[in-house]
Structures are given as structure tokens and as C-alpha cells.
Coordinates of N, CA and C in Angstrom, one line a residue:
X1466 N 128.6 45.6 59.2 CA 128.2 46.8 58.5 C 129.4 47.3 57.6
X1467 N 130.7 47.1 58.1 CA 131.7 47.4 57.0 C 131.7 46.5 56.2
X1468 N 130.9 45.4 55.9 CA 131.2 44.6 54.7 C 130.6 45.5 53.3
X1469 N 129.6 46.3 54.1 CA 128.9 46.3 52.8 C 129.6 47.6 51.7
X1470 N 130.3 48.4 52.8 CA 131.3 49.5 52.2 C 132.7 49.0 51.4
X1471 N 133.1 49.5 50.5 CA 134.4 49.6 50.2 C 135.5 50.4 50.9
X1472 N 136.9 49.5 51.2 CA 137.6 49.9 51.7 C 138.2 51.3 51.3
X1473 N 138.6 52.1 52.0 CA 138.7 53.6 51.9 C 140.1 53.9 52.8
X1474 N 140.9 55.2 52.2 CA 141.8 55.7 53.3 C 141.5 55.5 54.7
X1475 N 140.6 56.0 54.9 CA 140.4 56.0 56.1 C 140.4 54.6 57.1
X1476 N 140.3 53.5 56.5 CA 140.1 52.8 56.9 C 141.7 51.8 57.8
X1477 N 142.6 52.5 56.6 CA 144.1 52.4 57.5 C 144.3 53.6 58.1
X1478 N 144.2 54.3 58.9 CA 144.4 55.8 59.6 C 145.0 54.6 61.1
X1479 N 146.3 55.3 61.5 CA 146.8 54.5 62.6 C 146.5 55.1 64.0
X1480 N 147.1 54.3 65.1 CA 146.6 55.5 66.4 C 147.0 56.3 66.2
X1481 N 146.0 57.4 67.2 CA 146.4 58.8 67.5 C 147.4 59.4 67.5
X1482 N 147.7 60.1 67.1 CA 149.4 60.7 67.5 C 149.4 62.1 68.2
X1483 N 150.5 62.2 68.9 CA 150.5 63.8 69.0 C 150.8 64.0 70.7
X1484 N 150.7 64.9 71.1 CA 150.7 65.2 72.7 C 149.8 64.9 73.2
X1485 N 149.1 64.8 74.3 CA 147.5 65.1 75.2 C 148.3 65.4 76.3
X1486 N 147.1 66.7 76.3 CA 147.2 67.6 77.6 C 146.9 66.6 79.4
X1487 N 147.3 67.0 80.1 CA 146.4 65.9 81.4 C 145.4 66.2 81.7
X1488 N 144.8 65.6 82.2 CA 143.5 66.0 82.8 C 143.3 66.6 84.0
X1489 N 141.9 67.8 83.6 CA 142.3 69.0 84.6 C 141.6 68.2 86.2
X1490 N 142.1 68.8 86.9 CA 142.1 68.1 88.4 C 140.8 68.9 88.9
X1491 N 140.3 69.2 90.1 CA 139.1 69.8 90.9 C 139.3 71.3 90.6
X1492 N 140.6 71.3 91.2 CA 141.7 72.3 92.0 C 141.4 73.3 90.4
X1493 N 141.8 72.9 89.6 CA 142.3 73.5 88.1 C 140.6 74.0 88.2
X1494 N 139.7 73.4 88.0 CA 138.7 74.1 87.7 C 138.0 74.6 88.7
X1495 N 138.3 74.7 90.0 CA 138.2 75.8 91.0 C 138.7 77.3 90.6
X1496 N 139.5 77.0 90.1 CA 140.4 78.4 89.8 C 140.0 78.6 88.7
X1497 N 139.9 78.2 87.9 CA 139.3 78.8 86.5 C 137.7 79.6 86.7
X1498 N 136.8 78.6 87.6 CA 135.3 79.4 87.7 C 135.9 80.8 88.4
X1499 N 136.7 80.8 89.4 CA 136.6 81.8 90.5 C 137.6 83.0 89.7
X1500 N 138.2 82.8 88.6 CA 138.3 83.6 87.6 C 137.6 84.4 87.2
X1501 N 136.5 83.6 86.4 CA 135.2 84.3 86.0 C 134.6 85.1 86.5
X1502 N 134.1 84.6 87.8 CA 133.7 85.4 88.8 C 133.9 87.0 89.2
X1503 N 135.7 86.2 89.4 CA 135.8 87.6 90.0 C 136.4 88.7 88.2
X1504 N 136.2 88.4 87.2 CA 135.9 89.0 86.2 C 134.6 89.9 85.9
X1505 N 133.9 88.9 86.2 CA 132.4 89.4 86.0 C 132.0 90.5 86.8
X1506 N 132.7 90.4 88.3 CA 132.5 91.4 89.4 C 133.1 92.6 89.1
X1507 N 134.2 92.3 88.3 CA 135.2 93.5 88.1 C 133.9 94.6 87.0
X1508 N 133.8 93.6 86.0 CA 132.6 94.4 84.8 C 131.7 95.1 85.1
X1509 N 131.1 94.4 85.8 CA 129.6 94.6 86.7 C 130.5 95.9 87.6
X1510 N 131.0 95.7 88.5 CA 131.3 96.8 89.5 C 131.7 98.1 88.4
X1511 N 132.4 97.9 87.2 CA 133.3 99.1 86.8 C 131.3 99.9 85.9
X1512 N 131.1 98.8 85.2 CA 129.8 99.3 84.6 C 129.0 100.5 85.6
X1513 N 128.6 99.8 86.5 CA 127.7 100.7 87.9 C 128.8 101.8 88.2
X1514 N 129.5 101.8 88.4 CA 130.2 102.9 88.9 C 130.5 104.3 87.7
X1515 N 130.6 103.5 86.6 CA 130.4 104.9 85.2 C 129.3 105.1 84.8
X1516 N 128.3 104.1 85.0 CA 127.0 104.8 85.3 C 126.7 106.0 86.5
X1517 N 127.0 105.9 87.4 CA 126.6 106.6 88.3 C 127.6 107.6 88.1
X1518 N 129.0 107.8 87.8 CA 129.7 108.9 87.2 C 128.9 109.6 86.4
X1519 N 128.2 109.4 85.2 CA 127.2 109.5 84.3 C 126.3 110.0 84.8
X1520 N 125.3 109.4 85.7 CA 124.6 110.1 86.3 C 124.2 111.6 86.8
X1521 N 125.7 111.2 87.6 CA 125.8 112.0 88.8 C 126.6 113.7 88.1
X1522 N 127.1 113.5 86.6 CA 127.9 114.4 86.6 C 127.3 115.8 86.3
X1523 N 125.8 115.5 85.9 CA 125.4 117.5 86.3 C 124.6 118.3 86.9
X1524 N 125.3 117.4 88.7 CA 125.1 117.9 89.4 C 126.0 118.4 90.3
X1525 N 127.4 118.7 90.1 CA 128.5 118.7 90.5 C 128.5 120.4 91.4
X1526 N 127.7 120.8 91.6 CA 127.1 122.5 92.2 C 127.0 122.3 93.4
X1527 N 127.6 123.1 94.1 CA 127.6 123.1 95.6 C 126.0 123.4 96.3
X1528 N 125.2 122.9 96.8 CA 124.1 123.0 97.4 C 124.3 124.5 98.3
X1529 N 123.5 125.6 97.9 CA 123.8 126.8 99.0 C 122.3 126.5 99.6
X1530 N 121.1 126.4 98.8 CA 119.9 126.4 99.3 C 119.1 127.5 98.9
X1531 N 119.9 128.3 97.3 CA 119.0 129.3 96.8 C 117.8 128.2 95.2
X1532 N 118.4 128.4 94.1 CA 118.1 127.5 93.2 C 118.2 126.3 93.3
X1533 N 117.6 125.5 92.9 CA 117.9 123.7 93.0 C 117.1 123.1 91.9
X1534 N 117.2 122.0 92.0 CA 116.8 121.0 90.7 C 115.3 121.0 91.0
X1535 N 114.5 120.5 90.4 CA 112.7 119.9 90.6 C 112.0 119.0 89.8
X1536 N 111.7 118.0 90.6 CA 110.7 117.5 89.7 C 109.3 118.0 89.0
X1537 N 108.9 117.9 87.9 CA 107.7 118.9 87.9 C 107.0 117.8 87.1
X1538 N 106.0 118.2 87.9 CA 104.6 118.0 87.2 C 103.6 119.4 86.4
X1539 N 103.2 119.1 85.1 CA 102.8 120.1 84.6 C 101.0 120.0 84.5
X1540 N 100.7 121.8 84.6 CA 99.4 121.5 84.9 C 98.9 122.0 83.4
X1541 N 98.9 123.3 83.0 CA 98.5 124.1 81.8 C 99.2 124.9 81.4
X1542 N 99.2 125.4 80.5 CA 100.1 126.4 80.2 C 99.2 127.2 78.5
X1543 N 98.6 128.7 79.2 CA 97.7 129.3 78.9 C 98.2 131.2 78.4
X1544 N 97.3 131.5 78.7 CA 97.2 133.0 78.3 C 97.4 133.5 79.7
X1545 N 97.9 134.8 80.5 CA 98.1 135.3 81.4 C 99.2 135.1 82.4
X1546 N 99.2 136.0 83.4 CA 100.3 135.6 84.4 C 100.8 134.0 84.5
X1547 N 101.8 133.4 84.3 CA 102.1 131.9 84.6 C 102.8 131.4 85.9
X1548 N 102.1 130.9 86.7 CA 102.6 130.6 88.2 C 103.2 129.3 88.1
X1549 N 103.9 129.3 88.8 CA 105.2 127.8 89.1 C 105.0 127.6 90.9
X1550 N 104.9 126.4 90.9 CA 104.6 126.0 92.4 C 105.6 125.1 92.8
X1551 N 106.6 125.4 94.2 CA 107.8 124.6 93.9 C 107.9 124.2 95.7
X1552 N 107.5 122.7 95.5 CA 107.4 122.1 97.2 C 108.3 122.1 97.5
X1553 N 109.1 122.9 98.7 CA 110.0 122.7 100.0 C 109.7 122.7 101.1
X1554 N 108.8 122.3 101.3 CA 108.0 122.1 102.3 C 108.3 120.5 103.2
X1555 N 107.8 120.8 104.0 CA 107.8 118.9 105.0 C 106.5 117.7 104.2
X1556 N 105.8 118.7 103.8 CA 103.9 118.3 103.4 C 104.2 117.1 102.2
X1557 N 103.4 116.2 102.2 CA 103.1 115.5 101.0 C 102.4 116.1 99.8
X1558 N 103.0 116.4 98.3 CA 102.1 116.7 97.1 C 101.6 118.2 97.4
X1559 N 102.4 119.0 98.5 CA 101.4 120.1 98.7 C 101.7 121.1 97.5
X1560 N 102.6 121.4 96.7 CA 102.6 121.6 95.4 C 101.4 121.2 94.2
X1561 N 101.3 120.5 94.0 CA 100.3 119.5 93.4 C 98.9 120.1 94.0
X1562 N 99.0 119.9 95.4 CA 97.2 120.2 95.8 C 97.4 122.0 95.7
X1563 N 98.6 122.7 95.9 CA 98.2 123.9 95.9 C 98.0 124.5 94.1
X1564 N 98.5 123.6 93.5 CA 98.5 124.0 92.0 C 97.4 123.9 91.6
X1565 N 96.6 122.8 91.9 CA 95.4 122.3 91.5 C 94.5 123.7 92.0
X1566 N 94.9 123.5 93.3 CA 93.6 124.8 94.0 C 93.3 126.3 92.9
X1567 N 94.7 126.3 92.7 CA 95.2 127.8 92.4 C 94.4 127.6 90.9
X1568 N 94.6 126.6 89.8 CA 94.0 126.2 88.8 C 92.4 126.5 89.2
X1569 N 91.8 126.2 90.0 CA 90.5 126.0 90.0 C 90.4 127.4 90.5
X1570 N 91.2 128.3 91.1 CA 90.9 129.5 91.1 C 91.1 130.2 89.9
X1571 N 91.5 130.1 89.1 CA 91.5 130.9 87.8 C 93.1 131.2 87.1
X1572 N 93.7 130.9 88.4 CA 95.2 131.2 88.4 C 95.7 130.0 86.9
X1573 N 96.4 130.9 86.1 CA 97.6 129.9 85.2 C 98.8 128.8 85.7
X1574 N 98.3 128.0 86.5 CA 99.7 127.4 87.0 C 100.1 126.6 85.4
X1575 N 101.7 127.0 85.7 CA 102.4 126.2 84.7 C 102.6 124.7 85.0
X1576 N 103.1 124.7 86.5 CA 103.8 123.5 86.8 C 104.0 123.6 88.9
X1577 N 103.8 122.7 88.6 CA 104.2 121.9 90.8 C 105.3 121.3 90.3
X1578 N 106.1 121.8 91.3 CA 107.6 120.9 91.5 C 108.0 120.8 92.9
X1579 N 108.5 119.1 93.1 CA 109.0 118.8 94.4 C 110.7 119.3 94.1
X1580 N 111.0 120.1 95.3 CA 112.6 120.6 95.2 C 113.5 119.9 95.5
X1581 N 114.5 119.4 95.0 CA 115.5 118.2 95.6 C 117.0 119.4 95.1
X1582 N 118.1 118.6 96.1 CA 118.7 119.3 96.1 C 120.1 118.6 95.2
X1583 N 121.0 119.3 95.4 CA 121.8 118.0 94.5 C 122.0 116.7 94.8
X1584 N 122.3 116.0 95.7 CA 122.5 114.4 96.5 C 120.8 114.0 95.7
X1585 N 119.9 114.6 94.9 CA 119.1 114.0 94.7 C 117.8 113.9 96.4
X1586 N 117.8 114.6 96.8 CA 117.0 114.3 98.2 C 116.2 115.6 98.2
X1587 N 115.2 115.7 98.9 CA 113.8 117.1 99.0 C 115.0 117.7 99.5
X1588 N 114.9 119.1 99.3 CA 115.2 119.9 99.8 C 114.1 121.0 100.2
X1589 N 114.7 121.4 101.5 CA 114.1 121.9 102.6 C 114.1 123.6 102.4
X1590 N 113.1 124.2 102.5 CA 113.2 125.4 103.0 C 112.4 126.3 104.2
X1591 N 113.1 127.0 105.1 CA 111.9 127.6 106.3 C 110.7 128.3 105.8
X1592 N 110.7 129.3 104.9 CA 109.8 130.5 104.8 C 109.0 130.2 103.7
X1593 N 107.9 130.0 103.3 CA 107.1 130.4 102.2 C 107.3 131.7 101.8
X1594 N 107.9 131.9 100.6 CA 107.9 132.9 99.5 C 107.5 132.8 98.3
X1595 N 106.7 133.8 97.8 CA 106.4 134.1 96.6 C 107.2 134.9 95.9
X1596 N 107.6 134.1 94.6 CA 109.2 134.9 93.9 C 108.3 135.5 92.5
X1597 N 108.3 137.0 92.0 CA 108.0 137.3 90.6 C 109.1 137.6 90.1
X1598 N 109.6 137.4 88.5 CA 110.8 137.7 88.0 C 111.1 139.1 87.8
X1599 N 109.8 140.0 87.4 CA 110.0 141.3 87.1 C 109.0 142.5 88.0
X1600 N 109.2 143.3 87.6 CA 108.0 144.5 87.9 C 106.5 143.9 87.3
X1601 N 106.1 144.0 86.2 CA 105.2 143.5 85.3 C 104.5 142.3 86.3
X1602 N 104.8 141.5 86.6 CA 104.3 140.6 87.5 C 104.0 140.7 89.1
X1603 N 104.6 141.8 89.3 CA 104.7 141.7 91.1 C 103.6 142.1 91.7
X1604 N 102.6 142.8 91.1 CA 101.0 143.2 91.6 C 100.4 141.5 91.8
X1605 N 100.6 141.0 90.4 CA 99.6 139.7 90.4 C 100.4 138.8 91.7
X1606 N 101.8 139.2 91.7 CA 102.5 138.2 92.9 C 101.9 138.5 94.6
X1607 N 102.2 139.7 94.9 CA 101.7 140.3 96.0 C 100.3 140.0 96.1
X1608 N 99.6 140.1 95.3 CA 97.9 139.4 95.4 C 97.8 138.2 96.1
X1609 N 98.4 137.4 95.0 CA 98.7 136.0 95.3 C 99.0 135.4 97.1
X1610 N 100.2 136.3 97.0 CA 101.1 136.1 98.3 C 99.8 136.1 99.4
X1611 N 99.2 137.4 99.4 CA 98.3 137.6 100.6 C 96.8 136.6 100.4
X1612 N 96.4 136.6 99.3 CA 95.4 135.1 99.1 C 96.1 134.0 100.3
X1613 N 97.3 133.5 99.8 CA 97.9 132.1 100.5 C 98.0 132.2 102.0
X1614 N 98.1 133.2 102.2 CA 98.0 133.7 103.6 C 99.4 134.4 104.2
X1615 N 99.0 135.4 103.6 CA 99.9 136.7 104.0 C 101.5 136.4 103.8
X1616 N 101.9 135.8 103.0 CA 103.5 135.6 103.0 C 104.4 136.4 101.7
X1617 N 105.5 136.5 102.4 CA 106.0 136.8 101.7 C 106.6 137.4 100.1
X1618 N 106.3 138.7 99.3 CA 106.3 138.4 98.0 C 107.6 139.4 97.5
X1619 N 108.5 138.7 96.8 CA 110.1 139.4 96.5 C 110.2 139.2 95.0
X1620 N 110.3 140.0 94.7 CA 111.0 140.4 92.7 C 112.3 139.6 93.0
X1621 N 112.8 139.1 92.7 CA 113.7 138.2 92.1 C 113.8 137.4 90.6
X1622 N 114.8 137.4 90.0 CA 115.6 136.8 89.1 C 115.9 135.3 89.2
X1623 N 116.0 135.0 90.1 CA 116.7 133.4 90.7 C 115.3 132.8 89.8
X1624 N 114.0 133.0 89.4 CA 113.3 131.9 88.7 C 112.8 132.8 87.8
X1625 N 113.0 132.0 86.9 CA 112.5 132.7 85.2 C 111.0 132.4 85.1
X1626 N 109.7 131.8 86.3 CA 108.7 131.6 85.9 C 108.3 133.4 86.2
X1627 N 107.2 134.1 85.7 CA 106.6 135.3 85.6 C 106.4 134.8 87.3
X1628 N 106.0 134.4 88.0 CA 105.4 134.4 89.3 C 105.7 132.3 89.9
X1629 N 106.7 132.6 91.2 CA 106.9 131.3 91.5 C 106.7 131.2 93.1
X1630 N 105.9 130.8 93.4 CA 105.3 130.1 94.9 C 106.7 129.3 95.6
X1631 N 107.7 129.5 96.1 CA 108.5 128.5 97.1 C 107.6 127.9 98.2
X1632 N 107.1 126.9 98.5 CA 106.6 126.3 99.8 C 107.7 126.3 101.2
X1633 N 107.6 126.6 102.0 CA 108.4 126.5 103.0 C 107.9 125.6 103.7
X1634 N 108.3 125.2 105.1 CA 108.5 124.2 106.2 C 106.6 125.4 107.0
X1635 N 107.2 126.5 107.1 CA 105.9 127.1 107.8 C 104.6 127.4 106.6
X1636 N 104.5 126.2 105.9 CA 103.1 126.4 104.5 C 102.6 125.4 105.6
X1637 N 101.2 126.3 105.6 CA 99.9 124.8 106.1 C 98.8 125.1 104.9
X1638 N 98.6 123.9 104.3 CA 97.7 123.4 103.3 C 96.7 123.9 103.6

């Protein structure tokens, strides 16, 4: 096949020259993977941990057991008194089933919310109370209260809904 080509530089090019490295041993590329490794663990670990810094940072409030975080689920949001339903209770969805009820009673629920506390976990409370924010609202709360079965109803500020349901540990569905 080189006959059919003409001779070219290349064709005098002499051996190799230069240094060569040695060849890497087991050992050498043991240590190089377990490099990586423990690189990758370092990224990976630093990543999750400023995430969760991230996460975690606005909830930094000491848990007393007055206000807390909620998940909500929303039902309507209408003309008239607006009720907020907020599970602390032991019960499954009893938020949810009591919102629903209250809806089919004629009641405005805004929203059911499960209460968690900062750690992110349900938070617990003993008493069923009914919270209204002002005067203007506390007839329709007091109504309310004694419909659910005679509990508790307090004017309070701590929730900005016009009328908010707390579920306690002593709510039976």
C-alpha cells in the first residue's frame, strides 16, 4: 500500500522521543477511584445539608403551642362569616370531614388545616376551641361552638380568620 503513495515527511519521522510516565500500578488506581468517592460524598453530603439549612430556616420559632404552621386544604371562599378549621386533634382528616359538614351546613368554610408544629410533625392540642378575631364575629362563633357540641368560644387575635375552629385531642367526630 505505500507503494502507491509518494514519499512524504512523514515518512522519515524517527522513534519516539521524550519522557514516558510508568505505568500506573493497582494500588495507584485504588487511590485515585476512592478519591472520587470520597469527593462525591463530600458534594453530595455538603448539597443535602444546605438544603435542609434552606429548608429548615423559617422555622427557627420556638414551639410554645399557641400559633403554628398548617397545611391547608381549601374549600370556598364566599360571601359571609369565613370559618377556618384547624386539626389538632389525634383523629384522621377530621378537619376536612368537619369542613365538609360545616359546608353542607351552610357555613362559609374557607379552609381545613392539619397543625404541625415547627420540627414539621402534627401538633397536638387538649381542648377544642372556637377562636373569632373580633366582636363582629363572636355571635356567629358562639353559635357555632354550641352546634359542635358545647365547646369552647374566645375572641382572640392569634388567627386572622373572622371565626377559627382549633380541634383538640377531646373533638369526637
Amino acid at each position: 500500500m505505500t507503494q502507491k503513495f509518494p514519499t512524504d515527511e512523514f515518512d522519515f519521522v524517527g522513534g519516539v522521543g521524550g519522557r514516558y510516565r510508568a505505568r500506573r500500578g493497582k494500588r495507584d488506581r485504588f487511590f485515585e477511584f476512592l478519591q472520587v468517592v470520597i469527593l462525591g460524598v463530600v458534594i453530595s453530603g455538603g448539597g443535602y445539608l444546605g438544603l435542609q439549612v434552606v429548608a429548615n430556616s423559617g422555622n427557627l420559632a420556638i414551639d410554645n403551642g399557641a400559633v403554628a404552621n398548617t397545611v391547608s386544604k381549601q374549600f370556598t371562599k364566599g360571601g359571609g362569616v369565613g370559618v377556618s378549621v384547624i386539626d389538632a386533634s389525634n383523629a384522621t382528616d377530621a378537619a376536612s370531614k368537619l369542613g365538609q359538614k360545616l359546608l353542607d351546613d351552610g357555613w362559609n368554610v374557607w379552609s381545613a388545616s392539619r397543625r404541625i408544629n415547627n420540627a414539621r410533625k402534627p401538633g397536638h392540642v387538649k381542648k377544642t376551641t372556637v377562636y373569632a378575631s373580633g366582636d363582629s364575629s363572636a355571635a356567629a362563633a358562639m353559635s357555632l361552638a354550641k352546634t359542635l357540641g358545647d365547646y369552647p368560644s374566645v375572641v382572640s387575635t392569634d388567627y386572622a380568620d373572622p371565626i377559627t375552629i382549633v380541634l383538640g385531642t377531646d373533638y369526637n367526630n
